[in-house]
Amino acid sequence: MNENGIVIIGAGHAGVQAAASLREAGFAGPLKLIDNETENPYHKPPLSKAYLTGAAADAQPLRAGVFFEQNGIERLSGTAVSAIDPAGQSITLADGWVLPFGHLVLATGSVARRLNVPGSDLPGIHQLRTRADAQALRDALAGARRAVIIGAGFIGLEFAAVAATRGIETTVIEASDAILKRALSRPMAEYLHERHRAAGVTFRFQETVAAFLPAEGGRIGAARTASGDDIPADIVLVGIGADAETGLARQAGLAVGNGIIVDHQLRTSAKNISAIGDCALFPHPQAEMPIRLESVQNATDQARCLARSLTGSPTSYDAVPWFWSDQGPLKLQIAGLSQGHDRTVLRGDMASGRFSVFCFRGDDLVAAESINQAADHMAMRRILKGVRRPSPSQVADAEFSLKAFAA
Ligand SMILES: Cc1cc2nc3c(=O)[nH]c(=O)nc-3n(C[C@H](O)[C@H](O)[C@H](O)COP(=O)(O)OP(=O)(O)OC[C@H]3O[C@@H](n4cnc5c(N)ncnc54)[C@H](O)[C@@H]3O)c2cc1C
């Protein structure tokens, strides 16, 4: 590492954790954390949960404001990086200022995917990625009577639960034939679908939006589906997923797929440049192909792993993936990667609202999805760290102690 130290682009979960972990690991050189947002770095998950319902009045800071100063982390906020020169080891900021780096960390996150149909820019159509987005949605919810959500993914469904709880007529339009089709096992997706339906949410599957139509006054009035129905709406959330923020990496000539390509130590194709968090496409021992994960766990564990590597203990990234989502009163927790599973085993009773679905690939346990069953989730995270796996009949047996097995 030369005297220019480490520059981190992106002060989200990954970037802030990287800065903190570097200091914890003893890195004493110059450390800069640059972000194009102006506010203090904050937790994103509550934006579609407690912040939206108003249970949390403000965004929850990732670290107290003094943390950065006390730890000698120079923050450049409201500052966009516009270019990287990998050979010259420097970056250019939007105002033209050039900053050299010894090592560069790309923690640029992801951006909400846009829906490009006529009327997409009408007032009343929202996306949800930043605190400002969440504030706009929260304000709009106050007077809303009919909500339309495009996309039955995690954020869309969390928002649907909030809207329906308020008595807002809520419709979800989804292109595929099920909710969370790529993310969840079929039994879990069917269970959640039924619970949302029972809470008053209407689903339109195998349907897309052809256009948004204005009401009198020019605000959103309805979503027109491809099959020609107009669904009235005074608020719309487009929740059709997010794309890795790869613009800078691409422009700099780094290898990029559906994320910035890194190796098992989170190194990009350019010397002295790493990528972590939502923007990174990485190999994982539990995945057949390189994957990109959008989760707080992945962002923070990759940051810790990189900090170890940059402070003299080269470390391969192999943390067990886990995730959570609050769907109204239901706490969904996922441990492992369920892609490619061919069998599921139910543990517990769905009717009780506390159960887990265990996903197997052949005889190999690869993931568990739990509803209001944190003990199963925690046990599964420990199990996936080791080599021994319980069998399908063991996990189905209520008398079998997963906790003891995990220990
Ligand atoms: C509404 C919402 C709810 C979520 N709920 C959950 C949940 O329940 N559980 C869970 O595990 N995960 C959840 N997530 C996902 C989780 O928040 C992300 O995986 C996590 O934020 C990724 O962290 P990151 O640091 O990689 O990216 P981000 O947090 O997106 O941070 C990237 C930062 O980089 C900045 N940046 C990008 N390009 C530049 C540039 N050129 N110059 C300067 N700055 C730049 C961006 O402005 C941003 O501040 C949720 C996400 C959202 C949006």
XYZ file of C-alpha atoms in Angstrom, residues 35-169:
135
model
C -20.552 9.070 -1.410
C -22.831 11.017 -3.701
C -25.571 11.174 -1.064
C -25.408 14.121 1.310
C -26.790 12.505 4.449
C -25.123 10.561 7.187
C -24.885 6.896 6.059
C -28.031 5.028 7.152
C -29.565 1.541 7.333
C -31.567 0.717 4.197
C -33.810 -2.197 5.349
C -36.038 -0.071 7.640
C -36.923 2.129 4.650
C -39.493 -0.432 3.488
C -40.474 -1.357 7.049
C -40.441 0.823 10.207
C -39.629 4.056 8.344
C -42.550 3.532 5.984
C -45.058 2.797 8.720
C -43.802 5.771 10.722
C -42.712 3.492 13.617
C -39.224 4.896 13.028
C -39.391 8.669 12.639
C -35.918 9.017 11.173
C -33.421 6.967 9.220
C -31.206 4.915 11.527
C -27.539 5.957 11.125
C -25.024 3.216 10.333
C -22.578 4.890 12.728
C -22.842 7.923 14.991
C -21.637 11.066 13.170
C -18.549 11.371 15.399
C -17.440 7.827 14.541
C -15.813 8.888 11.274
C -13.866 11.772 12.748
C -12.810 9.762 15.799
C -11.471 7.008 13.557
C -9.679 9.266 11.109
C -12.030 8.400 8.253
C -12.287 11.340 5.891
C -15.821 11.549 4.540
C -16.574 13.253 1.244
C -20.365 13.337 1.080
C -22.494 14.757 -1.720
C -19.531 13.927 -3.950
C -19.933 11.768 -7.053
C -16.948 9.944 -8.490
C -17.073 10.293 -12.259
C -14.076 8.264 -13.443
C -11.378 5.802 -12.422
C -7.916 5.584 -13.923
C -6.745 2.087 -12.930
C -3.254 2.413 -14.452
C -2.617 5.829 -12.909
C -4.262 4.752 -9.627
C -6.484 7.797 -9.342
C -10.140 8.755 -9.429
C -11.787 11.904 -10.727
C -14.627 13.549 -8.828
C -17.572 15.211 -10.560
C -16.054 18.654 -9.892
C -12.856 17.628 -11.706
C -10.709 17.057 -8.617
C -8.305 14.127 -9.065
C -7.543 11.899 -6.071
C -4.779 9.281 -6.046
C -5.281 5.942 -4.278
C -3.070 3.139 -3.016
C -6.040 0.789 -3.041
C -9.566 1.497 -4.299
C -12.715 -0.192 -2.962
C -15.830 -0.063 -5.113
C -18.880 -0.269 -2.848
C -21.259 1.452 -5.219
C -24.314 -0.686 -4.445
C -27.210 -1.089 -6.816
C -29.858 1.090 -8.405
C -33.592 0.469 -8.677
C -34.558 -0.754 -12.127
C -36.751 1.656 -14.080
C -39.891 0.778 -15.972
C -39.866 2.441 -19.348
C -43.475 2.636 -20.418
C -45.521 5.711 -21.369
C -46.391 7.730 -18.277
C -43.540 6.362 -16.111
C -42.647 9.872 -14.983
C -46.085 10.869 -13.732
C -46.171 12.328 -10.231
C -47.266 9.645 -7.769
C -45.071 6.900 -9.273
C -42.317 5.909 -6.852
C -39.241 3.780 -6.459
C -37.695 2.794 -3.147
C -33.930 2.824 -2.737
C -32.956 5.859 -0.654
C -34.212 7.654 2.430
C -35.531 10.437 0.203
C -37.521 7.832 -1.794
C -38.931 6.411 1.445
C -39.889 9.862 2.710
C -41.739 10.610 -0.534
C -43.585 7.277 -0.295
C -44.428 7.805 3.370
C -45.877 11.244 2.580
C -47.856 9.877 -0.363
C -49.260 6.991 1.688
C -50.897 9.448 4.056
C -53.621 10.410 1.595
C -53.694 7.315 -0.625
C -56.758 5.173 -1.262
C -55.547 2.845 -4.021
C -52.031 1.521 -4.436
C -50.620 -0.404 -7.373
C -47.298 -2.186 -6.994
C -45.348 -3.399 -9.973
C -43.348 -6.507 -9.069
C -43.918 -9.110 -6.338
C -40.360 -8.984 -4.968
C -39.291 -8.353 -1.380
C -39.597 -4.562 -1.442
C -42.893 -4.580 -3.363
C -44.436 -7.082 -0.948
C -43.173 -5.289 2.154
C -44.777 -2.129 0.805
C -47.980 -4.028 -0.095
C -48.245 -5.240 3.514
C -47.855 -1.693 4.841
C -50.426 -0.283 2.393
C -53.015 -3.039 2.985
C -52.682 -2.661 6.771
C -53.730 0.954 6.349
C -56.889 -0.068 4.518
C -55.551 1.065 1.140
C -56.899 -0.977 -1.778
